[in-house]
Amino acid sequence: MSWQCRVNLNPGAEPEDMISTRLWIEEKRVIGVWIRPLKAISDLFDAIEANRAPVSPGDLVAKLALRLADRAEPTIANLNERIDELEENLLDETLSASKGAIADIRRSAITLRRYMFPQRDALTSFEIEDLPWLTDRDRSRIREAADRVTRLGEELDAIRDRAQVVHDQIADKRSETLNRRMFVLSVVTSIFLPLGLLTGLLGINVGGIPGTGDPWAFSIVCGLLLLLGGAQLWIFKRLGMMR
């Protein structure tokens, strides 16, 4: 008994909504069961109608597995292209909607991988079964199909890891931007805090405020505030707090 799950390529369906195909394999008989249409099965039927039918049960399993891999490759290639585009956007500082796209790619890669490696294990187990009607050519073709599935699974691993790296880079860049803005806000607060304290002190409604009868007092205070602000900016630059 062998079973396979494959990418759903039906119109309007999500690729990770896998389709299950179950096979009962004997020397002169193969029984297959599936609920929804599967393009790889249709390809196999087309080959039979074109007089390119499998010559043995092992050959049928190998051809079906290879067609399943062929059908899955464009979906995985599309995930690779999407992650490539996100990496380029990250270099160009265009981060809009990137986190949502990253989450979608990671979800697809993880879901596809969850079904890819069990299929590899099923093919590998079938290849090494002690079945007299399984020829060396059949075993070689099944091994080739298992290798193809393994390569696709490894590509999904790489896509998942790259998506995680891009996600971390986006988080780092946003954290860096937030820290930079908080730093600017802290510098502005540090500059205006003593200025606000001084103007508040001079604005209290009590007697004895210096310069109340001098018409140049306001201009003098404004000049002192400008000098104090300039001195603070110079100190901050000397301390490396501003560039």
PDB file of C-alpha atoms in Angstrom:
ATOM      1  CA  MET A   1       0.000   0.000   0.000  1.00  0.00           C
ATOM      2  CA  SER A   2       1.363   3.401  -0.949  1.00  0.00           C
ATOM      3  CA  TRP A   3      -0.128   6.866  -0.612  1.00  0.00           C
ATOM      4  CA  GLN A   4       0.839  10.229  -2.027  1.00  0.00           C
ATOM      5  CA  CYS A   5      -0.275  13.803  -1.363  1.00  0.00           C
ATOM      6  CA  ARG A   6       0.281  16.465  -3.934  1.00  0.00           C
ATOM      7  CA  VAL A   7      -0.057  20.154  -4.684  1.00  0.00           C
ATOM      8  CA  ASN A   8      -3.595  21.221  -5.538  1.00  0.00           C
ATOM      9  CA  LEU A   9      -3.403  22.888  -8.955  1.00  0.00           C
ATOM     10  CA  ASN A  10      -7.123  22.990  -9.602  1.00  0.00           C
ATOM     11  CA  PRO A  11      -8.517  26.434 -10.565  1.00  0.00           C
ATOM     12  CA  GLY A  12      -9.304  28.599  -7.555  1.00  0.00           C
ATOM     13  CA  ALA A  13      -7.623  26.229  -5.075  1.00  0.00           C
ATOM     14  CA  GLU A  14      -4.723  26.937  -2.752  1.00  0.00           C
ATOM     15  CA  PRO A  15      -1.578  24.969  -3.762  1.00  0.00           C
ATOM     16  CA  GLU A  16      -0.983  23.867  -0.169  1.00  0.00           C
ATOM     17  CA  ASP A  17      -4.487  22.363  -0.024  1.00  0.00           C
ATOM     18  CA  MET A  18      -3.002  18.970  -0.785  1.00  0.00           C
ATOM     19  CA  ILE A  19      -4.803  16.218  -2.701  1.00  0.00           C
ATOM     20  CA  SER A  20      -4.444  12.661  -1.426  1.00  0.00           C
ATOM     21  CA  THR A  21      -3.919   9.707  -3.773  1.00  0.00           C
ATOM     22  CA  ARG A  22      -3.901   6.168  -2.391  1.00  0.00           C
ATOM     23  CA  LEU A  23      -2.551   3.205  -4.319  1.00  0.00           C
ATOM     24  CA  TRP A  24      -2.850  -0.514  -3.733  1.00  0.00           C
ATOM     25  CA  ILE A  25      -0.055  -2.150  -5.698  1.00  0.00           C
ATOM     26  CA  GLU A  26       0.242  -5.813  -6.672  1.00  0.00           C
ATOM     27  CA  GLU A  27       2.209  -7.653  -9.322  1.00  0.00           C
ATOM     28  CA  LYS A  28      -0.459  -7.374 -12.021  1.00  0.00           C
ATOM     29  CA  ARG A  29      -2.854  -4.882 -10.546  1.00  0.00           C
ATOM     30  CA  VAL A  30      -2.805  -1.299  -9.255  1.00  0.00           C
ATOM     31  CA  ILE A  31      -5.864   0.219  -7.578  1.00  0.00           C
ATOM     32  CA  GLY A  32      -5.883   3.980  -7.105  1.00  0.00           C
ATOM     33  CA  VAL A  33      -8.318   6.074  -5.105  1.00  0.00           C
ATOM     34  CA  TRP A  34      -8.624   9.872  -5.057  1.00  0.00           C
ATOM     35  CA  ILE A  35     -11.515  12.238  -4.424  1.00  0.00           C
ATOM     36  CA  ARG A  36     -10.616  15.436  -6.243  1.00  0.00           C
ATOM     37  CA  PRO A  37      -9.122  15.788  -9.746  1.00  0.00           C
ATOM     38  CA  LEU A  38      -5.342  15.570  -9.926  1.00  0.00           C
ATOM     39  CA  LYS A  39      -3.476  16.871 -12.951  1.00  0.00           C
ATOM     40  CA  ALA A  40      -0.664  14.322 -12.603  1.00  0.00           C
ATOM     41  CA  ILE A  41      -3.242  11.530 -12.889  1.00  0.00           C
ATOM     42  CA  SER A  42      -4.692  13.214 -15.972  1.00  0.00           C
ATOM     43  CA  ASP A  43      -1.188  13.368 -17.469  1.00  0.00           C
ATOM     44  CA  LEU A  44      -0.801   9.639 -16.854  1.00  0.00           C
ATOM     45  CA  PHE A  45      -4.141   8.879 -18.530  1.00  0.00           C
ATOM     46  CA  ASP A  46      -3.115  11.027 -21.510  1.00  0.00           C
ATOM     47  CA  ALA A  47       0.108   9.032 -21.800  1.00  0.00           C
ATOM     48  CA  ILE A  48      -1.862   5.770 -21.755  1.00  0.00           C
ATOM     49  CA  GLU A  49      -4.136   7.033 -24.542  1.00  0.00           C
ATOM     50  CA  ALA A  50      -1.028   8.037 -26.518  1.00  0.00           C
ATOM     51  CA  ASN A  51       0.343   4.470 -26.270  1.00  0.00           C
ATOM     52  CA  ARG A  52       2.987   5.463 -23.703  1.00  0.00           C
ATOM     53  CA  ALA A  53       1.474   3.457 -20.899  1.00  0.00           C
ATOM     54  CA  PRO A  54       3.598   2.172 -17.980  1.00  0.00           C
ATOM     55  CA  VAL A  55       4.881  -1.343 -18.580  1.00  0.00           C
ATOM     56  CA  SER A  56       4.748  -2.527 -14.957  1.00  0.00           C
ATOM     57  CA  PRO A  57       3.287  -1.506 -11.580  1.00  0.00           C
ATOM     58  CA  GLY A  58       6.689  -0.184 -10.532  1.00  0.00           C
ATOM     59  CA  ASP A  59       6.947   1.844 -13.703  1.00  0.00           C
ATOM     60  CA  LEU A  60       3.462   3.246 -13.084  1.00  0.00           C
ATOM     61  CA  VAL A  61       4.394   4.374  -9.563  1.00  0.00           C
ATOM     62  CA  ALA A  62       7.652   5.914 -10.793  1.00  0.00           C
ATOM     63  CA  LYS A  63       5.963   7.788 -13.646  1.00  0.00           C
ATOM     64  CA  LEU A  64       3.196   9.020 -11.374  1.00  0.00           C
ATOM     65  CA  ALA A  65       5.681  10.213  -8.738  1.00  0.00           C
ATOM     66  CA  LEU A  66       7.781  11.977 -11.382  1.00  0.00           C
ATOM     67  CA  ARG A  67       4.717  13.690 -12.831  1.00  0.00           C
ATOM     68  CA  LEU A  68       3.711  14.783  -9.344  1.00  0.00           C
ATOM     69  CA  ALA A  69       7.186  16.270  -8.881  1.00  0.00           C
ATOM     70  CA  ASP A  70       6.962  17.991 -12.272  1.00  0.00           C
ATOM     71  CA  ARG A  71       3.652  19.543 -11.292  1.00  0.00           C
ATOM     72  CA  ALA A  72       4.975  20.700  -7.915  1.00  0.00           C
ATOM     73  CA  GLU A  73       8.140  22.351  -9.280  1.00  0.00           C
ATOM     74  CA  PRO A  74       6.390  25.469 -10.729  1.00  0.00           C
ATOM     75  CA  THR A  75       4.678  26.126  -7.392  1.00  0.00           C
ATOM     76  CA  ILE A  76       7.974  25.901  -5.513  1.00  0.00           C
ATOM     77  CA  ALA A  77       9.706  27.997  -8.182  1.00  0.00           C
ATOM     78  CA  ASN A  78       7.019  30.645  -7.680  1.00  0.00           C
ATOM     79  CA  LEU A  79       7.760  30.703  -3.953  1.00  0.00           C
ATOM     80  CA  ASN A  80      11.452  31.175  -4.779  1.00  0.00           C
ATOM     81  CA  GLU A  81      10.645  34.085  -7.086  1.00  0.00           C
ATOM     82  CA  ARG A  82       8.470  35.725  -4.438  1.00  0.00           C
ATOM     83  CA  ILE A  83      11.184  35.465  -1.792  1.00  0.00           C
ATOM     84  CA  ASP A  84      13.740  36.818  -4.300  1.00  0.00           C
ATOM     85  CA  GLU A  85      11.491  39.823  -4.933  1.00  0.00           C
ATOM     86  CA  LEU A  86      11.095  40.459  -1.212  1.00  0.00           C
ATOM     87  CA  GLU A  87      14.861  40.315  -0.706  1.00  0.00           C
ATOM     88  CA  GLU A  88      15.334  42.868  -3.503  1.00  0.00           C
ATOM     89  CA  ASN A  89      12.654  45.107  -1.992  1.00  0.00           C
ATOM     90  CA  LEU A  90      14.417  44.875   1.347  1.00  0.00           C
ATOM     91  CA  LEU A  91      17.654  46.100  -0.236  1.00  0.00           C
ATOM     92  CA  ASP A  92      15.724  48.968  -1.857  1.00  0.00           C
ATOM     93  CA  GLU A  93      14.246  49.971   1.523  1.00  0.00           C
ATOM     94  CA  THR A  94      10.693  49.295   0.262  1.00  0.00           C
ATOM     95  CA  LEU A  95       9.189  47.440   3.181  1.00  0.00           C
ATOM     96  CA  SER A  96       5.490  47.999   2.564  1.00  0.00           C
ATOM     97  CA  ALA A  97       3.370  44.874   3.163  1.00  0.00           C
ATOM     98  CA  SER A  98       6.492  42.737   3.347  1.00  0.00           C
ATOM     99  CA  LYS A  99       5.664  41.078   6.662  1.00  0.00           C
ATOM    100  CA  GLY A 100       2.315  39.819   5.391  1.00  0.00           C
ATOM    101  CA  ALA A 101       3.917  38.441   2.230  1.00  0.00           C
ATOM    102  CA  ILE A 102       6.658  36.763   4.270  1.00  0.00           C
ATOM    103  CA  ALA A 103       4.077  35.105   6.517  1.00  0.00           C
ATOM    104  CA  ASP A 104       2.203  33.788   3.473  1.00  0.00           C
ATOM    105  CA  ILE A 105       5.365  32.358   1.898  1.00  0.00           C
ATOM    106  CA  ARG A 106       6.452  30.696   5.143  1.00  0.00           C
ATOM    107  CA  ARG A 107       2.999  29.190   5.652  1.00  0.00           C
ATOM    108  CA  SER A 108       2.981  27.745   2.121  1.00  0.00           C
ATOM    109  CA  ALA A 109       6.522  26.365   2.421  1.00  0.00           C
ATOM    110  CA  ILE A 110       5.873  24.762   5.803  1.00  0.00           C
ATOM    111  CA  THR A 111       2.603  23.200   4.662  1.00  0.00           C
ATOM    112  CA  LEU A 112       4.086  21.807   1.439  1.00  0.00           C
ATOM    113  CA  ARG A 113       7.130  20.463   3.258  1.00  0.00           C
ATOM    114  CA  ARG A 114       4.941  18.667   5.783  1.00  0.00           C
ATOM    115  CA  TYR A 115       3.638  16.443   2.976  1.00  0.00           C
ATOM    116  CA  MET A 116       6.756  16.294   0.817  1.00  0.00           C
ATOM    117  CA  PHE A 117       9.064  14.286   3.074  1.00  0.00           C
ATOM    118  CA  PRO A 118       6.518  11.572   3.986  1.00  0.00           C
ATOM    119  CA  GLN A 119       6.080  10.983   0.262  1.00  0.00           C
ATOM    120  CA  ARG A 120       9.847  10.629  -0.082  1.00  0.00           C
ATOM    121  CA  ASP A 121       9.817   8.094   2.738  1.00  0.00           C
ATOM    122  CA  ALA A 122       6.980   6.179   1.065  1.00  0.00           C
ATOM    123  CA  LEU A 123       8.879   6.003  -2.244  1.00  0.00           C
ATOM    124  CA  THR A 124      12.116   4.977  -0.530  1.00  0.00           C
ATOM    125  CA  SER A 125      10.344   2.249   1.426  1.00  0.00           C
ATOM    126  CA  PHE A 126       8.659   0.972  -1.745  1.00  0.00           C
ATOM    127  CA  GLU A 127      11.978   0.894  -3.585  1.00  0.00           C
ATOM    128  CA  ILE A 128      13.679  -1.356  -1.018  1.00  0.00           C
ATOM    129  CA  GLU A 129      10.734  -3.736  -0.604  1.00  0.00           C
ATOM    130  CA  ASP A 130      11.606  -7.349  -1.371  1.00  0.00           C
ATOM    131  CA  LEU A 131       9.163  -7.742  -4.254  1.00  0.00           C
ATOM    132  CA  PRO A 132      10.189 -10.160  -7.040  1.00  0.00           C
ATOM    133  CA  TRP A 133       8.106  -8.350  -9.651  1.00  0.00           C
ATOM    134  CA  LEU A 134       9.880  -5.035  -8.982  1.00  0.00           C
ATOM    135  CA  THR A 135      12.671  -4.863 -11.586  1.00  0.00           C
ATOM    136  CA  ASP A 136      15.984  -3.040 -11.290  1.00  0.00           C
ATOM    137  CA  ARG A 137      14.741  -0.463 -13.790  1.00  0.00           C
ATOM    138  CA  ASP A 138      11.638   0.103 -11.674  1.00  0.00           C
ATOM    139  CA  ARG A 139      13.740   0.552  -8.547  1.00  0.00           C
ATOM    140  CA  SER A 140      16.010   2.985 -10.368  1.00  0.00           C
ATOM    141  CA  ARG A 141      13.058   5.065 -11.568  1.00  0.00           C
ATOM    142  CA  ILE A 142      11.467   5.056  -8.111  1.00  0.00           C
ATOM    143  CA  ARG A 143      14.810   6.110  -6.602  1.00  0.00           C
ATOM    144  CA  GLU A 144      14.950   8.951  -9.133  1.00  0.00           C
ATOM    145  CA  ALA A 145      11.455  10.061  -8.114  1.00  0.00           C
ATOM    146  CA  ALA A 146      12.427   9.917  -4.417  1.00  0.00           C
ATOM    147  CA  ASP A 147      15.503  12.044  -5.171  1.00  0.00           C
ATOM    148  CA  ARG A 148      13.338  14.594  -6.982  1.00  0.00           C
ATOM    149  CA  VAL A 149      10.956  14.781  -4.044  1.00  0.00           C
ATOM    150  CA  THR A 150      13.928  15.119  -1.653  1.00  0.00           C
ATOM    151  CA  ARG A 151      15.312  18.014  -3.695  1.00  0.00           C
ATOM    152  CA  LEU A 152      11.933  19.755  -3.662  1.00  0.00           C
ATOM    153  CA  GLY A 153      11.729  19.290   0.096  1.00  0.00           C
ATOM    154  CA  GLU A 154      15.199  20.771   0.516  1.00  0.00           C
ATOM    155  CA  GLU A 155      14.178  23.758  -1.615  1.00  0.00           C
ATOM    156  CA  LEU A 156      11.186  24.262   0.666  1.00  0.00           C
ATOM    157  CA  ASP A 157      13.542  24.160   3.658  1.00  0.00           C
ATOM    158  CA  ALA A 158      15.703  26.808   2.000  1.00  0.00           C
ATOM    159  CA  ILE A 159      12.643  28.968   1.225  1.00  0.00           C
ATOM    160  CA  ARG A 160      11.475  28.716   4.825  1.00  0.00           C
ATOM    161  CA  ASP A 161      14.924  29.676   6.138  1.00  0.00           C
ATOM    162  CA  ARG A 162      15.257  32.583   3.703  1.00  0.00           C
ATOM    163  CA  ALA A 163      11.803  33.821   4.661  1.00  0.00           C
ATOM    164  CA  GLN A 164      12.831  33.757   8.328  1.00  0.00           C
ATOM    165  CA  VAL A 165      16.000  35.723   7.528  1.00  0.00           C
ATOM    166  CA  VAL A 166      14.032  38.344   5.577  1.00  0.00           C
ATOM    167  CA  HIS A 167      11.502  38.549   8.415  1.00  0.00           C
ATOM    168  CA  ASP A 168      14.306  39.151  10.925  1.00  0.00           C
ATOM    169  CA  GLN A 169      15.875  41.800   8.687  1.00  0.00           C
ATOM    170  CA  ILE A 170      12.555  43.620   8.367  1.00  0.00           C
ATOM    171  CA  ALA A 171      12.112  43.523  12.144  1.00  0.00           C
ATOM    172  CA  ASP A 172      15.679  44.805  12.650  1.00  0.00           C
ATOM    173  CA  LYS A 173      15.210  47.664  10.195  1.00  0.00           C
ATOM    174  CA  ARG A 174      11.935  48.717  11.757  1.00  0.00           C
ATOM    175  CA  SER A 175      13.460  48.510  15.220  1.00  0.00           C
ATOM    176  CA  GLU A 176      16.408  50.599  14.039  1.00  0.00           C
ATOM    177  CA  THR A 177      14.055  53.201  12.545  1.00  0.00           C
ATOM    178  CA  LEU A 178      12.037  53.335  15.752  1.00  0.00           C
ATOM    179  CA  ASN A 179      15.198  53.707  17.858  1.00  0.00           C
ATOM    180  CA  ARG A 180      16.439  56.512  15.609  1.00  0.00           C
ATOM    181  CA  ARG A 181      13.169  58.403  15.972  1.00  0.00           C
ATOM    182  CA  MET A 182      13.143  57.887  19.728  1.00  0.00           C
ATOM    183  CA  PHE A 183      16.715  59.188  19.861  1.00  0.00           C
ATOM    184  CA  VAL A 184      15.764  62.349  17.939  1.00  0.00           C
ATOM    185  CA  LEU A 185      12.805  62.841  20.245  1.00  0.00           C
ATOM    186  CA  SER A 186      15.073  62.447  23.285  1.00  0.00           C
ATOM    187  CA  VAL A 187      17.547  65.011  21.932  1.00  0.00           C
ATOM    188  CA  VAL A 188      14.766  67.521  21.217  1.00  0.00           C
ATOM    189  CA  THR A 189      13.366  66.957  24.710  1.00  0.00           C
ATOM    190  CA  SER A 190      16.824  67.432  26.237  1.00  0.00           C
ATOM    191  CA  ILE A 191      17.252  70.742  24.409  1.00  0.00           C
ATOM    192  CA  PHE A 192      13.871  72.246  25.229  1.00  0.00           C
ATOM    193  CA  LEU A 193      13.617  71.018  28.818  1.00  0.00           C
ATOM    194  CA  PRO A 194      16.027  73.625  30.298  1.00  0.00           C
ATOM    195  CA  LEU A 195      14.682  76.271  27.942  1.00  0.00           C
ATOM    196  CA  GLY A 196      11.146  75.549  29.126  1.00  0.00           C
ATOM    197  CA  LEU A 197      12.299  75.600  32.733  1.00  0.00           C
ATOM    198  CA  LEU A 198      13.929  79.025  32.255  1.00  0.00           C
ATOM    199  CA  THR A 199      10.948  80.583  30.481  1.00  0.00           C
ATOM    200  CA  GLY A 200       8.592  79.126  33.049  1.00  0.00           C
ATOM    201  CA  LEU A 201      10.681  80.564  35.858  1.00  0.00           C
ATOM    202  CA  LEU A 202      10.675  84.000  34.262  1.00  0.00           C
ATOM    203  CA  GLY A 203       6.923  83.802  33.651  1.00  0.00           C
ATOM    204  CA  ILE A 204       5.815  83.370  37.242  1.00  0.00           C
ATOM    205  CA  ASN A 205       3.435  86.064  38.449  1.00  0.00           C
ATOM    206  CA  VAL A 206       5.374  87.386  41.478  1.00  0.00           C
ATOM    207  CA  GLY A 207       7.246  90.514  42.200  1.00  0.00           C
ATOM    208  CA  GLY A 208      10.977  90.916  41.751  1.00  0.00           C
ATOM    209  CA  ILE A 209      11.240  89.540  38.210  1.00  0.00           C
ATOM    210  CA  PRO A 210      14.318  91.245  36.703  1.00  0.00           C
ATOM    211  CA  GLY A 211      13.825  93.422  33.646  1.00  0.00           C
ATOM    212  CA  THR A 212      10.159  94.152  34.142  1.00  0.00           C
ATOM    213  CA  GLY A 213      10.713  97.868  33.520  1.00  0.00           C
ATOM    214  CA  ASP A 214      13.355  97.496  30.789  1.00  0.00           C
ATOM    215  CA  PRO A 215      12.034  97.600  27.154  1.00  0.00           C
ATOM    216  CA  TRP A 216      15.034  95.505  26.000  1.00  0.00           C
ATOM    217  CA  ALA A 217      14.524  92.766  28.568  1.00  0.00           C
ATOM    218  CA  PHE A 218      12.466  90.523  26.257  1.00  0.00           C
ATOM    219  CA  SER A 219      15.058  90.725  23.480  1.00  0.00           C
ATOM    220  CA  ILE A 220      17.831  89.983  25.946  1.00  0.00           C
ATOM    221  CA  VAL A 221      15.985  86.910  27.277  1.00  0.00           C
ATOM    222  CA  CYS A 222      15.358  85.639  23.722  1.00  0.00           C
ATOM    223  CA  GLY A 223      19.049  86.082  22.915  1.00  0.00           C
ATOM    224  CA  LEU A 224      20.048  84.207  26.077  1.00  0.00           C
ATOM    225  CA  LEU A 225      17.674  81.373  25.143  1.00  0.00           C
ATOM    226  CA  LEU A 226      19.212  81.175  21.653  1.00  0.00           C
ATOM    227  CA  LEU A 227      22.698  81.119  23.132  1.00  0.00           C
ATOM    228  CA  LEU A 228      21.700  78.411  25.598  1.00  0.00           C
ATOM    229  CA  GLY A 229      20.124  76.311  22.845  1.00  0.00           C
ATOM    230  CA  GLY A 230      23.215  76.725  20.641  1.00  0.00           C
ATOM    231  CA  ALA A 231      25.476  75.737  23.529  1.00  0.00           C
ATOM    232  CA  GLN A 232      23.435  72.596  24.109  1.00  0.00           C
ATOM    233  CA  LEU A 233      23.621  71.645  20.426  1.00  0.00           C
ATOM    234  CA  TRP A 234      27.406  72.122  20.489  1.00  0.00           C
ATOM    235  CA  ILE A 235      27.737  69.956  23.602  1.00  0.00           C
ATOM    236  CA  PHE A 236      25.590  67.224  22.091  1.00  0.00           C
ATOM    237  CA  LYS A 237      27.702  67.208  18.930  1.00  0.00           C
ATOM    238  CA  ARG A 238      30.918  67.079  20.958  1.00  0.00           C
ATOM    239  CA  LEU A 239      29.561  64.096  22.865  1.00  0.00           C
ATOM    240  CA  GLY A 240      28.633  62.334  19.616  1.00  0.00           C
ATOM    241  CA  MET A 241      24.908  62.436  20.292  1.00  0.00           C
ATOM    242  CA  MET A 242      24.168  64.306  17.059  1.00  0.00           C
ATOM    243  CA  ARG A 243      25.597  64.010  13.583  1.00  0.00           C
TER     244      ARG A 243
END
